[in-house]
Each structure stands twice: as C-alpha cells, then as structure tokens.
Tab-separated table of C-alpha atoms in Angstrom:
chain	number	residue	atom	x	y	z
A	35	MET	CA	0.000	0.000	0.000
A	36	ILE	CA	1.146	3.512	-0.840
A	37	ASP	CA	-0.933	6.437	0.402
A	38	ILE	CA	0.200	9.666	-1.270
A	39	MET	CA	-0.560	12.572	1.051
A	40	PHE	CA	0.964	15.504	-0.844
A	41	ILE	CA	3.050	16.072	-3.971
A	42	GLY	CA	4.745	19.358	-4.747
A	43	ILE	CA	6.490	20.152	-8.042
A	44	ASP	CA	9.066	22.953	-8.288
A	45	HIS	CA	8.025	24.646	-5.046
A	46	THR	CA	10.091	27.777	-4.404
A	47	HIS	CA	10.878	29.243	-0.967
A	48	PRO	CA	12.910	32.310	0.110
A	49	ALA	CA	16.658	32.201	0.698
A	50	ASP	CA	16.164	31.970	4.488
A	51	PHE	CA	14.037	28.825	4.196
A	52	CYS	CA	14.598	26.078	6.770
A	53	TYR	CA	12.505	22.938	7.229
A	54	TYR	CA	12.537	20.822	10.385
A	55	THR	CA	10.261	18.275	12.013
A	56	SER	CA	10.847	15.698	14.727
A	57	ASP	CA	7.602	13.726	14.714
A	58	ASN	CA	6.865	12.724	11.135
A	59	ASP	CA	4.492	9.783	10.878
A	60	TRP	CA	5.011	9.677	7.116
A	61	TRP	CA	7.780	9.223	4.526
A	62	LEU	CA	9.226	12.090	2.522
A	63	LEU	CA	11.074	11.969	-0.798
A	64	VAL	CA	12.695	15.271	-1.774
A	65	GLU	CA	14.251	16.172	-5.135
A	66	ILE	CA	16.442	19.193	-4.453
A	67	LYS	CA	16.727	21.785	-7.232
A	68	SER	CA	18.879	24.445	-5.569
A	69	LYS	CA	21.933	24.628	-3.345
A	70	THR	CA	20.966	23.136	0.005
A	71	ILE	CA	22.367	22.332	3.434
A	72	LEU	CA	21.253	18.947	4.760
A	73	HIS	CA	21.540	18.348	8.501
A	74	THR	CA	22.397	14.643	8.760
A	75	VAL	CA	23.713	12.223	11.372
A	76	LYS	CA	27.160	12.838	9.831
A	77	GLY	CA	26.872	16.615	10.203
A	78	ASN	CA	26.051	19.290	7.652
A	79	VAL	CA	26.169	18.124	4.044
A	80	TYR	CA	26.139	20.620	1.184
A	81	ALA	CA	23.954	19.300	-1.630
A	82	ASN	CA	23.728	20.527	-5.216
A	83	PRO	CA	20.699	20.629	-7.522
A	84	GLY	CA	19.705	17.157	-8.665
A	85	THR	CA	20.186	15.533	-5.270
A	86	VAL	CA	17.460	13.244	-3.907
A	87	VAL	CA	16.884	12.477	-0.210
A	88	VAL	CA	14.486	9.950	1.330
A	89	TYR	CA	13.358	10.489	4.927
A	90	PRO	CA	11.664	7.450	6.510
A	91	LEU	CA	8.931	7.271	9.102
A	92	ASN	CA	9.990	8.906	12.406
A	93	SER	CA	13.174	10.256	10.883
A	94	LYS	CA	15.739	11.528	13.396
A	95	HIS	CA	17.319	14.068	11.065
A	96	LEU	CA	14.593	15.569	8.904
A	97	CYS	CA	16.116	19.013	8.619
A	98	TYR	CA	17.371	20.970	5.614
A	99	GLU	CA	17.690	24.612	4.608
A	100	ALA	CA	18.469	26.939	1.724
A	101	ASN	CA	22.115	27.713	1.060
A	102	GLY	CA	22.440	31.326	-0.030
A	103	GLU	CA	19.683	31.295	-2.662
A	104	PRO	CA	15.947	30.597	-2.946
A	105	PHE	CA	15.173	26.984	-2.096
A	106	VAL	CA	13.492	24.964	-4.866
A	107	ASN	CA	12.332	21.377	-4.582
A	108	SER	CA	9.837	18.761	-5.655
A	109	TYR	CA	8.617	16.319	-3.049
A	110	VAL	CA	6.311	13.414	-2.245
A	111	ARG	CA	4.912	12.895	1.264
A	112	PHE	CA	3.374	9.469	1.731
A	113	ARG	CA	2.638	6.522	3.993
A	114	THR	CA	3.520	2.984	2.997
A	115	ASP	CA	3.993	-0.602	4.040
A	116	GLU	CA	5.735	-1.624	0.807
A	117	GLY	CA	8.899	-3.663	1.335
A	118	PHE	CA	10.680	-2.198	-1.707
A	119	ILE	CA	10.572	1.187	0.053
A	120	ILE	CA	11.004	0.171	3.692
A	121	ASN	CA	13.774	-2.360	3.029
A	122	GLY	CA	15.176	-0.909	-0.181
A	123	ASN	CA	18.947	-0.949	-0.628
A	124	TYR	CA	19.473	2.817	-0.729
A	125	PRO	CA	20.671	5.299	1.916
A	126	LYS	CA	18.047	7.079	3.989
A	127	GLU	CA	18.422	10.609	5.372
A	128	GLU	CA	21.478	11.028	3.110
A	129	PRO	CA	21.913	12.673	-0.291
A	130	ILE	CA	21.671	10.437	-3.346
A	131	THR	CA	22.893	11.557	-6.765
A	132	PRO	CA	20.749	9.757	-9.362
A	133	ASN	CA	22.193	8.502	-12.622
A	134	LEU	CA	21.858	10.936	-15.506
A	135	SER	CA	19.320	8.669	-17.163
A	136	SER	CA	17.042	8.365	-14.129
A	137	ASN	CA	14.645	11.170	-15.220
A	138	PHE	CA	13.461	11.863	-11.674
A	139	ASP	CA	11.818	15.142	-12.582
A	140	TYR	CA	9.755	13.444	-15.288
A	141	LEU	CA	8.735	10.569	-13.008
A	142	LEU	CA	7.576	12.938	-10.271
A	143	ARG	CA	5.537	14.995	-12.738
A	144	VAL	CA	3.845	11.865	-14.077
A	145	LEU	CA	3.183	10.737	-10.505
A	146	SER	CA	1.658	14.110	-9.660
A	147	SER	CA	-0.628	13.988	-12.698
A	148	GLU	CA	-1.796	10.483	-11.848
A	149	VAL	CA	-2.494	11.363	-8.204
A	150	TYR	CA	-4.309	14.651	-8.784
A	151	LEU	CA	-6.009	13.934	-12.117
A	152	GLY	CA	-6.496	10.176	-11.815
A	153	ASP	CA	-6.639	7.684	-8.968
A	154	SER	CA	-4.128	8.070	-6.146
A	155	SER	CA	-4.577	4.415	-5.179
A	156	SER	CA	-4.165	3.019	-8.695
A	157	SER	CA	-1.632	0.385	-9.712
A	158	ILE	CA	0.011	3.054	-11.890
A	159	VAL	CA	0.935	5.063	-8.788
A	160	ASN	CA	2.466	1.970	-7.225
A	161	HIS	CA	4.363	1.210	-10.425
A	162	ILE	CA	5.778	4.743	-10.685
A	163	MET	CA	6.869	4.689	-7.044
A	164	GLN	CA	8.503	1.299	-7.550
A	165	THR	CA	10.363	2.656	-10.586
A	166	ILE	CA	11.542	5.665	-8.576
A	167	PHE	CA	12.911	3.526	-5.765
A	168	GLU	CA	14.500	1.018	-8.145
A	169	LYS	CA	16.372	3.910	-9.726
A	170	LEU	CA	17.488	5.126	-6.297
A	171	CYS	CA	18.897	1.662	-5.594
A	172	GLU	CA	20.622	1.562	-8.993
A	173	SER	CA	22.166	4.982	-8.364
A	174	THR	CA	23.852	3.857	-5.158
A	175	LYS	CA	25.376	0.622	-6.449
A	176	SER	CA	29.179	0.731	-6.595
A	177	ASP	CA	29.337	-1.201	-9.853
A	178	SER	CA	31.584	-0.727	-12.860
A	179	ALA	CA	29.161	1.718	-14.471
A	180	ASP	CA	29.640	4.080	-11.496
A	181	GLU	CA	33.419	3.716	-11.719
A	182	TYR	CA	33.387	4.823	-15.341
A	183	ARG	CA	30.707	7.506	-15.046
A	184	GLN	CA	33.019	10.543	-15.097
A	185	LYS	CA	35.057	9.004	-17.897
A	186	LEU	CA	31.863	8.506	-19.883
A	187	ILE	CA	30.809	12.101	-19.285
A	188	ASP	CA	34.231	13.300	-20.452
A	189	LEU	CA	34.046	11.058	-23.518
A	190	ARG	CA	30.633	12.371	-24.506
A	191	TYR	CA	31.849	15.952	-24.110
A	192	GLU	CA	34.710	15.233	-26.512
A	193	ILE	CA	32.289	13.647	-29.001
A	194	ILE	CA	30.009	16.686	-28.854
A	195	VAL	CA	32.914	19.095	-29.309
A	196	SER	CA	34.769	17.089	-31.978
A	197	PRO	CA	32.429	14.599	-33.684
A	198	GLN	CA	34.583	14.699	-36.829
A	199	LEU	CA	37.436	12.793	-35.202
A	200	ASP	CA	38.078	9.149	-36.071
A	201	TRP	CA	36.240	7.619	-33.141
A	202	ASN	CA	37.148	3.959	-32.941
A	203	MET	CA	35.243	1.835	-30.415
A	204	GLU	CA	38.084	-0.667	-30.032
A	205	GLU	CA	40.564	2.092	-29.198
A	206	LEU	CA	38.130	3.829	-26.857
A	207	ALA	CA	37.472	0.552	-25.057
A	208	LYS	CA	41.187	0.131	-24.390
A	209	GLN	CA	41.170	3.454	-22.523
A	210	PHE	CA	38.401	2.097	-20.290
A	211	HIS	CA	40.058	-1.327	-19.962
A	212	VAL	CA	36.864	-3.044	-21.108
A	213	SER	CA	35.653	-4.658	-24.323
A	214	ALA	CA	34.086	-2.536	-27.062
A	215	GLY	CA	30.774	-4.306	-26.480
A	216	TYR	CA	30.752	-3.560	-22.764
A	217	LEU	CA	31.705	0.070	-23.369
A	218	SER	CA	28.673	0.323	-25.666
A	219	VAL	CA	26.458	-1.071	-22.896
A	220	LEU	CA	27.824	1.419	-20.335
A	221	TYR	CA	27.454	4.358	-22.721
A	222	LYS	CA	23.850	3.581	-23.656
A	223	LYS	CA	22.906	2.924	-20.037
A	224	GLU	CA	24.302	6.330	-19.024
A	225	PHE	CA	23.009	8.479	-21.890
A	226	GLY	CA	20.142	6.518	-23.453
A	227	ILE	CA	21.820	6.433	-26.865
A	228	SER	CA	24.564	4.264	-28.308
A	229	CYS	CA	28.020	5.744	-28.698
A	230	LYS	CA	28.012	5.190	-32.470
A	231	GLU	CA	24.603	6.801	-32.882
A	232	ASP	CA	25.712	9.746	-30.725
A	233	ILE	CA	28.733	10.292	-32.964
A	234	VAL	CA	26.599	10.197	-36.114
A	235	SER	CA	24.018	12.536	-34.594
A	236	HIS	CA	26.609	15.185	-33.739
A	237	ARG	CA	28.378	14.791	-37.093
A	238	ILE	CA	25.092	15.509	-38.839
A	239	GLU	CA	24.496	18.547	-36.625
A	240	LEU	CA	27.982	19.799	-37.502
A	241	ALA	CA	27.309	19.219	-41.202
A	242	LYS	CA	24.007	21.104	-41.025
A	243	ASP	CA	25.786	24.090	-39.471
A	244	MET	CA	28.520	24.054	-42.125
A	245	LEU	CA	26.040	23.672	-44.982
A	246	ALA	CA	24.039	26.627	-43.699
A	247	ASN	CA	26.972	28.913	-42.943
A	248	SER	CA	29.626	28.158	-45.563
A	249	SER	CA	29.940	27.761	-49.323
A	250	ASP	CA	32.172	24.683	-49.134
A	251	PRO	CA	31.014	21.882	-51.442
A	252	ALA	CA	29.152	19.026	-49.783
A	253	VAL	CA	31.949	16.556	-50.502
A	254	ARG	CA	34.412	18.731	-48.596
A	255	ILE	CA	31.981	19.165	-45.716
A	256	ALA	CA	31.569	15.393	-45.582
A	257	SER	CA	35.330	15.018	-45.134
A	258	MET	CA	35.462	17.799	-42.526
A	259	CYS	CA	32.719	16.002	-40.564
A	260	GLY	CA	34.645	12.742	-40.411
A	261	TYR	CA	33.304	10.908	-43.473
A	262	ASN	CA	35.693	9.188	-45.879
A	263	CYS	CA	32.857	8.296	-48.255
A	264	ASN	CA	30.576	11.040	-49.565
A	265	GLU	CA	27.856	8.549	-50.496
A	266	HIS	CA	27.784	7.232	-46.927
A	267	PHE	CA	27.561	10.799	-45.624
A	268	THR	CA	24.666	11.574	-47.970
A	269	ARG	CA	22.752	8.444	-46.906
A	270	GLN	CA	23.156	9.183	-43.196
A	271	PHE	CA	22.325	12.859	-43.661
A	272	LYS	CA	19.124	12.107	-45.602
A	273	SER	CA	18.007	9.381	-43.173
A	274	ARG	CA	18.120	11.927	-40.326
A	275	THR	CA	16.907	15.091	-42.050
A	276	GLY	CA	14.768	13.791	-44.903
A	277	MET	CA	16.902	15.801	-47.354
A	278	THR	CA	20.181	15.446	-49.179
A	279	PRO	CA	22.942	17.863	-48.084
A	280	ILE	CA	22.331	20.049	-51.163
A	281	GLU	CA	18.562	20.085	-50.594
A	282	TYR	CA	19.161	21.062	-46.973
A	283	ARG	CA	21.496	23.909	-47.966
A	284	ASN	CA	18.977	25.237	-50.484
A	285	SER	CA	16.165	25.057	-47.914
A	286	VAL	CA	17.993	27.123	-45.289
A	287	LYS	CA	19.414	29.681	-47.706
A	288	LYS	CA	16.129	30.593	-49.395
C-alpha cells in the first residue's frame, strides 16, 4: 500500500528557508533543485541541484535549509507498508545523486498527474513509485558503471565538441580497460543512446551548421565532418533530415 498525502512540483521558498520536524508519521522523498544544506547524522552536508533524499517514518534528522539562494524542490509525502521502500537498498536521510538517465523530474511529474487527475490508489501510482525507488537503488550501487561515469561524461563531451574525429570503439574501449561491447552497454545505459549513434548525430548537426553557414562543397563538408565516403555521408544525412545535403542547404538559404 502507498498512500500519497501531498506532492509538490518545483516549489520555491525564500533564501532563508529552513525545514525541520521531529515527529513525522510519514515518509518524505525530496528532489532538491537548488543549493541546500542537509543536517544529517554525519553533520552538515552541502547538496547541489539534482540531489534526492528519502526520509523514513519517524526520521531523526529531517532538517534541511536553503544555502544562499531561494530553495526549490519537488517532493512526495506518503505513507507505505511496501517492502521495496522500507527495506530498499538505498541510503536514507542522506543525499543520493541519481544517474543521468534516471529522469526523476519526469517521473515525479507523471506521478503528480496520476495522483491529482487520476486515482491516487491506482496500480500506476504503485508502479511509478517502484520505478523511482529502483532507480534510487541503482544509483547507489558501486558497480563498474559508477566507476566509469566521469570518464563517460568526459568522452561524450569530446564527441560533442569534436564529432569529426576518427572515433574507434576498439581504441576507446582500451582506454576504459573493457571490451568494445561492454563500453557500448555502459554508454547507452548512461546516456540513453549508443556511442556510435551519438557520434553520427553530432556529425550531422555539424554538417548542417557548415552547410548553412559556408559555401564549401558538400563533398568537402563530408570530409570535414569525419566521413571518408561522400555517399555514406549523404545516406546518413538524408536518413536523419529527410533531405540530401544540397537540398538542406537550399532550404535554409532561401
């Protein structure tokens, strides 16, 4: 059973905001969207936007405050007897940094819509809450994906900045000390898109910019975007834009 009492989305409070209670007979899940000071059993913890905290029934340290700026958060206050929440393998009363792909903001908005516009006791509500807490558990696992997370973020930044480079999955995998297949799994799990598809997507975006803002022939632009074969470039460009490179240039320069 999950009894949703209140849901707040993007609630904003003044910069002197401080919340404290010592007798909560409910659970509280908070998605923090501003700089915040959490008062925990380990002392003050400074949390950044994107942090999630779960406070259980009769929490001993349910206290947090704004940190130099207006306090913004989304939250769910609820009662429950569900084992996946009560016994879930995630830290309580401590900050959790969800994986980039967790989409917590989206999940909370869907939950809010279901509770206030639908049926707060529906199986959909239970399913969304279970998804939320599964993602919290995933985010706190010290598995290989967590070890490589910063490396993956750095890699994607380089791809976005320089998609035209000769990105070779085998060579990239060596830098991570994993197989090319496993690197692909880690990348898609983190960003929701395969590494190869990400490279192609940003190459096409680069090509679109060059076609619109230069007079270089399409074959030269293909080479400058990392393509050795102009026909291959044209096929990939048309599959993603619905136009050939020349048709695209003519459409934006009319």
